[in-house]
Amino acid sequence: MISYQDYKEELLEAAMKKDPSLKSKEEAVLYSPGIKALLSHYRAHELWIEGDYYEADEIAFKSRMETGIEIHPGAKIGRRTFIDHGMGIVIGETAEIGEGCLLYHGVTLGAVANKKGKRHPSVGNNVMLGAGSVLLGDIKVGDNVKIGANAVVLENVESNSTAVGAPARVIKR
């Protein structure tokens, strides 16, 4: 794992590129719920990996109360991934999100089965998840994919595609 400080710097640089409304890195740290949630998740995930589940859950809980973004400490989130207007986001325990992704408000990476093991989506690199999009189950979303707002993704989506609708269908490859 990279250091917390390096992670924070990469996240802030990505946020400044992806969100034109941010005026400064200081403003981003103070007022962006997505950045606050991701920085908290970084700490919680470190503790989760070390087996300190209580402390990890406590950080995740406090972050959810402050930001409205729920990220399970077990979820894996890549570098330079940014959450914009994050209210209502839910990311489950076995979810995996690649590097350089962009998530808008209301995104859910959820499960469809109450079982042990991998049950949440795996999202590739440079993926955009539109507002209100829902990805359910142990599915894979490839690199450079765009998922439209309010799409419900229940099946794999191959790289370099755009998927929209409920249930989602690929409209562009």
PDB file of C-alpha atoms in Angstrom:
ATOM      1  CA  MET A   1       0.000   0.000   0.000  1.00  0.00           C
ATOM      2  CA  ILE A   2       1.144   3.510  -0.675  1.00  0.00           C
ATOM      3  CA  SER A   3       1.462   5.925   2.210  1.00  0.00           C
ATOM      4  CA  TYR A   4      -1.582   7.835   3.377  1.00  0.00           C
ATOM      5  CA  GLN A   5       0.044  11.129   2.367  1.00  0.00           C
ATOM      6  CA  ASP A   6       0.812   9.915  -1.179  1.00  0.00           C
ATOM      7  CA  TYR A   7      -2.737   8.531  -1.490  1.00  0.00           C
ATOM      8  CA  LYS A   8      -4.164  11.864  -0.323  1.00  0.00           C
ATOM      9  CA  GLU A   9      -2.064  13.856  -2.802  1.00  0.00           C
ATOM     10  CA  GLU A  10      -3.060  11.602  -5.727  1.00  0.00           C
ATOM     11  CA  LEU A  11      -6.712  11.796  -4.704  1.00  0.00           C
ATOM     12  CA  LEU A  12      -6.630  15.582  -4.482  1.00  0.00           C
ATOM     13  CA  GLU A  13      -4.951  15.899  -7.877  1.00  0.00           C
ATOM     14  CA  ALA A  14      -7.571  13.599  -9.416  1.00  0.00           C
ATOM     15  CA  ALA A  15     -10.390  15.530  -7.736  1.00  0.00           C
ATOM     16  CA  MET A  16      -9.105  18.843  -9.062  1.00  0.00           C
ATOM     17  CA  LYS A  17      -9.070  17.405 -12.602  1.00  0.00           C
ATOM     18  CA  LYS A  18     -12.472  15.696 -12.389  1.00  0.00           C
ATOM     19  CA  ASP A  19     -14.469  18.369 -10.544  1.00  0.00           C
ATOM     20  CA  PRO A  20     -14.267  21.839 -12.113  1.00  0.00           C
ATOM     21  CA  SER A  21     -16.156  23.375  -9.179  1.00  0.00           C
ATOM     22  CA  LEU A  22     -13.277  22.771  -6.745  1.00  0.00           C
ATOM     23  CA  LYS A  23     -11.248  25.939  -6.244  1.00  0.00           C
ATOM     24  CA  SER A  24      -8.373  24.522  -4.201  1.00  0.00           C
ATOM     25  CA  LYS A  25      -7.093  21.372  -2.550  1.00  0.00           C
ATOM     26  CA  GLU A  26      -7.801  22.923   0.839  1.00  0.00           C
ATOM     27  CA  GLU A  27     -11.441  23.486  -0.118  1.00  0.00           C
ATOM     28  CA  ALA A  28     -11.644  19.909  -1.388  1.00  0.00           C
ATOM     29  CA  VAL A  29     -10.399  18.432   1.898  1.00  0.00           C
ATOM     30  CA  LEU A  30     -12.680  20.629   3.988  1.00  0.00           C
ATOM     31  CA  TYR A  31     -15.912  20.458   1.990  1.00  0.00           C
ATOM     32  CA  SER A  32     -15.913  17.505  -0.411  1.00  0.00           C
ATOM     33  CA  PRO A  33     -17.757  14.565   1.172  1.00  0.00           C
ATOM     34  CA  GLY A  34     -16.280  12.192  -1.427  1.00  0.00           C
ATOM     35  CA  ILE A  35     -12.736  13.098  -0.464  1.00  0.00           C
ATOM     36  CA  LYS A  36     -13.517  12.862   3.249  1.00  0.00           C
ATOM     37  CA  ALA A  37     -15.120   9.439   2.748  1.00  0.00           C
ATOM     38  CA  LEU A  38     -12.232   8.098   0.650  1.00  0.00           C
ATOM     39  CA  LEU A  39      -9.590   9.347   3.083  1.00  0.00           C
ATOM     40  CA  SER A  40     -11.479   7.732   5.960  1.00  0.00           C
ATOM     41  CA  HIS A  41     -11.862   4.552   3.941  1.00  0.00           C
ATOM     42  CA  TYR A  42      -8.111   4.418   3.338  1.00  0.00           C
ATOM     43  CA  ARG A  43      -7.514   4.357   7.106  1.00  0.00           C
ATOM     44  CA  ALA A  44     -10.373   1.918   7.771  1.00  0.00           C
ATOM     45  CA  HIS A  45      -9.219  -0.444   5.018  1.00  0.00           C
ATOM     46  CA  GLU A  46      -5.683  -0.528   6.454  1.00  0.00           C
ATOM     47  CA  LEU A  47      -7.122  -1.554   9.819  1.00  0.00           C
ATOM     48  CA  TRP A  48      -9.428  -4.119   8.169  1.00  0.00           C
ATOM     49  CA  ILE A  49      -6.479  -5.766   6.436  1.00  0.00           C
ATOM     50  CA  GLU A  50      -4.629  -5.896   9.762  1.00  0.00           C
ATOM     51  CA  GLY A  51      -7.629  -7.647  11.342  1.00  0.00           C
ATOM     52  CA  ASP A  52      -8.670  -4.729  13.547  1.00  0.00           C
ATOM     53  CA  TYR A  53     -12.323  -4.962  12.491  1.00  0.00           C
ATOM     54  CA  TYR A  54     -13.785  -3.000  15.394  1.00  0.00           C
ATOM     55  CA  GLU A  55     -11.650   0.094  14.750  1.00  0.00           C
ATOM     56  CA  ALA A  56     -12.200  -0.191  10.988  1.00  0.00           C
ATOM     57  CA  ASP A  57     -15.974  -0.392  11.445  1.00  0.00           C
ATOM     58  CA  GLU A  58     -15.912   2.564  13.829  1.00  0.00           C
ATOM     59  CA  ILE A  59     -14.100   4.770  11.294  1.00  0.00           C
ATOM     60  CA  ALA A  60     -16.473   3.653   8.512  1.00  0.00           C
ATOM     61  CA  PHE A  61     -19.520   4.348  10.698  1.00  0.00           C
ATOM     62  CA  LYS A  62     -18.351   7.844  11.652  1.00  0.00           C
ATOM     63  CA  SER A  63     -17.515   8.614   8.026  1.00  0.00           C
ATOM     64  CA  ARG A  64     -20.987   7.498   6.917  1.00  0.00           C
ATOM     65  CA  MET A  65     -22.608   9.717   9.536  1.00  0.00           C
ATOM     66  CA  GLU A  66     -20.571  12.728   8.401  1.00  0.00           C
ATOM     67  CA  THR A  67     -20.662  12.255   4.630  1.00  0.00           C
ATOM     68  CA  GLY A  68     -23.719  10.161   3.752  1.00  0.00           C
ATOM     69  CA  ILE A  69     -21.388   7.766   1.911  1.00  0.00           C
ATOM     70  CA  GLU A  70     -21.225   4.164   3.115  1.00  0.00           C
ATOM     71  CA  ILE A  71     -18.071   2.251   2.226  1.00  0.00           C
ATOM     72  CA  HIS A  72     -17.449  -1.077   3.908  1.00  0.00           C
ATOM     73  CA  PRO A  73     -13.867  -1.230   5.257  1.00  0.00           C
ATOM     74  CA  GLY A  74     -13.291  -4.474   3.344  1.00  0.00           C
ATOM     75  CA  ALA A  75     -13.987  -2.882  -0.054  1.00  0.00           C
ATOM     76  CA  LYS A  76     -10.974  -2.345  -2.304  1.00  0.00           C
ATOM     77  CA  ILE A  77     -10.778   1.070  -3.962  1.00  0.00           C
ATOM     78  CA  GLY A  78      -7.990   2.014  -6.346  1.00  0.00           C
ATOM     79  CA  ARG A  79      -5.899   5.134  -6.471  1.00  0.00           C
ATOM     80  CA  ARG A  80      -7.171   8.358  -8.044  1.00  0.00           C
ATOM     81  CA  THR A  81     -10.780   7.182  -7.791  1.00  0.00           C
ATOM     82  CA  PHE A  82     -13.008  10.137  -6.936  1.00  0.00           C
ATOM     83  CA  ILE A  83     -16.535  10.397  -5.551  1.00  0.00           C
ATOM     84  CA  ASP A  84     -18.383  13.522  -6.714  1.00  0.00           C
ATOM     85  CA  HIS A  85     -21.581  14.601  -4.885  1.00  0.00           C
ATOM     86  CA  GLY A  86     -21.403  11.316  -3.012  1.00  0.00           C
ATOM     87  CA  MET A  87     -24.588  11.356  -0.922  1.00  0.00           C
ATOM     88  CA  GLY A  88     -26.253   7.956  -0.849  1.00  0.00           C
ATOM     89  CA  ILE A  89     -23.386   5.878  -2.199  1.00  0.00           C
ATOM     90  CA  VAL A  90     -23.183   2.317  -0.856  1.00  0.00           C
ATOM     91  CA  ILE A  91     -20.124   0.128  -1.533  1.00  0.00           C
ATOM     92  CA  GLY A  92     -20.258  -3.417  -0.154  1.00  0.00           C
ATOM     93  CA  GLU A  93     -17.611  -5.479   1.574  1.00  0.00           C
ATOM     94  CA  THR A  94     -16.306  -7.498  -1.383  1.00  0.00           C
ATOM     95  CA  ALA A  95     -16.649  -4.715  -3.960  1.00  0.00           C
ATOM     96  CA  GLU A  96     -13.543  -3.788  -5.935  1.00  0.00           C
ATOM     97  CA  ILE A  97     -13.080  -0.492  -7.758  1.00  0.00           C
ATOM     98  CA  GLY A  98     -10.100   0.114 -10.017  1.00  0.00           C
ATOM     99  CA  GLU A  99      -7.941   3.197 -10.429  1.00  0.00           C
ATOM    100  CA  GLY A 100      -9.038   6.541 -11.831  1.00  0.00           C
ATOM    101  CA  CYS A 101     -12.781   5.896 -11.528  1.00  0.00           C
ATOM    102  CA  LEU A 102     -15.489   8.504 -11.033  1.00  0.00           C
ATOM    103  CA  LEU A 103     -18.641   7.818  -8.989  1.00  0.00           C
ATOM    104  CA  TYR A 104     -21.607  10.148  -8.734  1.00  0.00           C
ATOM    105  CA  HIS A 105     -24.255  10.312  -6.003  1.00  0.00           C
ATOM    106  CA  GLY A 106     -26.536   7.412  -5.297  1.00  0.00           C
ATOM    107  CA  VAL A 107     -24.308   4.674  -6.742  1.00  0.00           C
ATOM    108  CA  THR A 108     -24.741   1.216  -5.209  1.00  0.00           C
ATOM    109  CA  LEU A 109     -22.294  -1.673  -5.493  1.00  0.00           C
ATOM    110  CA  GLY A 110     -24.399  -4.290  -3.789  1.00  0.00           C
ATOM    111  CA  ALA A 111     -24.970  -8.002  -3.385  1.00  0.00           C
ATOM    112  CA  VAL A 112     -27.847 -10.195  -4.510  1.00  0.00           C
ATOM    113  CA  ALA A 113     -27.034 -13.201  -2.343  1.00  0.00           C
ATOM    114  CA  ASN A 114     -26.637 -13.548   1.390  1.00  0.00           C
ATOM    115  CA  LYS A 115     -23.563 -15.769   1.352  1.00  0.00           C
ATOM    116  CA  LYS A 116     -19.912 -15.754   2.368  1.00  0.00           C
ATOM    117  CA  GLY A 117     -17.275 -14.937  -0.227  1.00  0.00           C
ATOM    118  CA  LYS A 118     -17.262 -12.622  -3.244  1.00  0.00           C
ATOM    119  CA  ARG A 119     -20.738 -11.194  -3.737  1.00  0.00           C
ATOM    120  CA  HIS A 120     -20.248  -7.587  -4.873  1.00  0.00           C
ATOM    121  CA  PRO A 121     -19.191  -6.098  -8.235  1.00  0.00           C
ATOM    122  CA  SER A 122     -15.633  -5.669  -9.503  1.00  0.00           C
ATOM    123  CA  VAL A 123     -15.165  -2.446 -11.455  1.00  0.00           C
ATOM    124  CA  GLY A 124     -12.179  -1.883 -13.759  1.00  0.00           C
ATOM    125  CA  ASN A 125     -10.003   1.199 -14.249  1.00  0.00           C
ATOM    126  CA  ASN A 126     -11.212   4.580 -15.544  1.00  0.00           C
ATOM    127  CA  VAL A 127     -14.893   3.712 -15.144  1.00  0.00           C
ATOM    128  CA  MET A 128     -17.618   6.342 -14.756  1.00  0.00           C
ATOM    129  CA  LEU A 129     -20.645   5.296 -12.685  1.00  0.00           C
ATOM    130  CA  GLY A 130     -23.530   7.681 -13.305  1.00  0.00           C
ATOM    131  CA  ALA A 131     -25.816   9.060 -10.626  1.00  0.00           C
ATOM    132  CA  GLY A 132     -28.114   6.455  -9.144  1.00  0.00           C
ATOM    133  CA  SER A 133     -26.559   3.539 -10.990  1.00  0.00           C
ATOM    134  CA  VAL A 134     -26.887   0.171  -9.293  1.00  0.00           C
ATOM    135  CA  LEU A 135     -24.463  -2.710  -9.850  1.00  0.00           C
ATOM    136  CA  LEU A 136     -25.547  -5.924  -8.194  1.00  0.00           C
ATOM    137  CA  GLY A 137     -23.849  -9.244  -7.573  1.00  0.00           C
ATOM    138  CA  ASP A 138     -20.479 -10.740  -8.372  1.00  0.00           C
ATOM    139  CA  ILE A 139     -20.227  -9.129 -11.811  1.00  0.00           C
ATOM    140  CA  LYS A 140     -17.301  -7.597 -13.652  1.00  0.00           C
ATOM    141  CA  VAL A 141     -17.249  -4.189 -15.314  1.00  0.00           C
ATOM    142  CA  GLY A 142     -14.254  -3.760 -17.616  1.00  0.00           C
ATOM    143  CA  ASP A 143     -11.912  -0.801 -18.069  1.00  0.00           C
ATOM    144  CA  ASN A 144     -13.015   2.509 -19.628  1.00  0.00           C
ATOM    145  CA  VAL A 145     -16.720   1.775 -19.183  1.00  0.00           C
ATOM    146  CA  LYS A 146     -19.472   4.345 -18.731  1.00  0.00           C
ATOM    147  CA  ILE A 147     -22.565   3.329 -16.805  1.00  0.00           C
ATOM    148  CA  GLY A 148     -25.477   5.704 -17.344  1.00  0.00           C
ATOM    149  CA  ALA A 149     -27.501   7.379 -14.638  1.00  0.00           C
ATOM    150  CA  ASN A 150     -30.027   5.078 -12.956  1.00  0.00           C
ATOM    151  CA  ALA A 151     -28.795   2.030 -14.868  1.00  0.00           C
ATOM    152  CA  VAL A 152     -29.272  -1.337 -13.158  1.00  0.00           C
ATOM    153  CA  VAL A 153     -26.333  -3.567 -14.046  1.00  0.00           C
ATOM    154  CA  LEU A 154     -26.875  -7.277 -13.381  1.00  0.00           C
ATOM    155  CA  GLU A 155     -24.418  -8.796 -15.883  1.00  0.00           C
ATOM    156  CA  ASN A 156     -20.786  -8.293 -16.885  1.00  0.00           C
ATOM    157  CA  VAL A 157     -19.950  -5.275 -19.041  1.00  0.00           C
ATOM    158  CA  GLU A 158     -16.932  -5.572 -21.313  1.00  0.00           C
ATOM    159  CA  SER A 159     -14.228  -2.917 -21.531  1.00  0.00           C
ATOM    160  CA  ASN A 160     -14.688   0.232 -23.612  1.00  0.00           C
ATOM    161  CA  SER A 161     -18.485   0.052 -23.470  1.00  0.00           C
ATOM    162  CA  THR A 162     -21.372   2.253 -22.442  1.00  0.00           C
ATOM    163  CA  ALA A 163     -24.313   0.659 -20.632  1.00  0.00           C
ATOM    164  CA  VAL A 164     -27.677   2.291 -19.891  1.00  0.00           C
ATOM    165  CA  GLY A 165     -31.156   1.337 -18.779  1.00  0.00           C
ATOM    166  CA  ALA A 166     -32.896  -0.944 -16.324  1.00  0.00           C
ATOM    167  CA  PRO A 167     -31.846  -3.621 -16.762  1.00  0.00           C
ATOM    168  CA  ALA A 168     -28.706  -2.185 -18.323  1.00  0.00           C
ATOM    169  CA  ARG A 169     -27.826  -2.960 -21.908  1.00  0.00           C
ATOM    170  CA  VAL A 170     -24.670  -2.053 -23.810  1.00  0.00           C
ATOM    171  CA  ILE A 171     -25.338   0.657 -26.404  1.00  0.00           C
ATOM    172  CA  LYS A 172     -21.752   1.388 -27.468  1.00  0.00           C
ATOM    173  CA  ARG A 173     -18.598  -0.678 -27.751  1.00  0.00           C
TER     174      ARG A 173
END
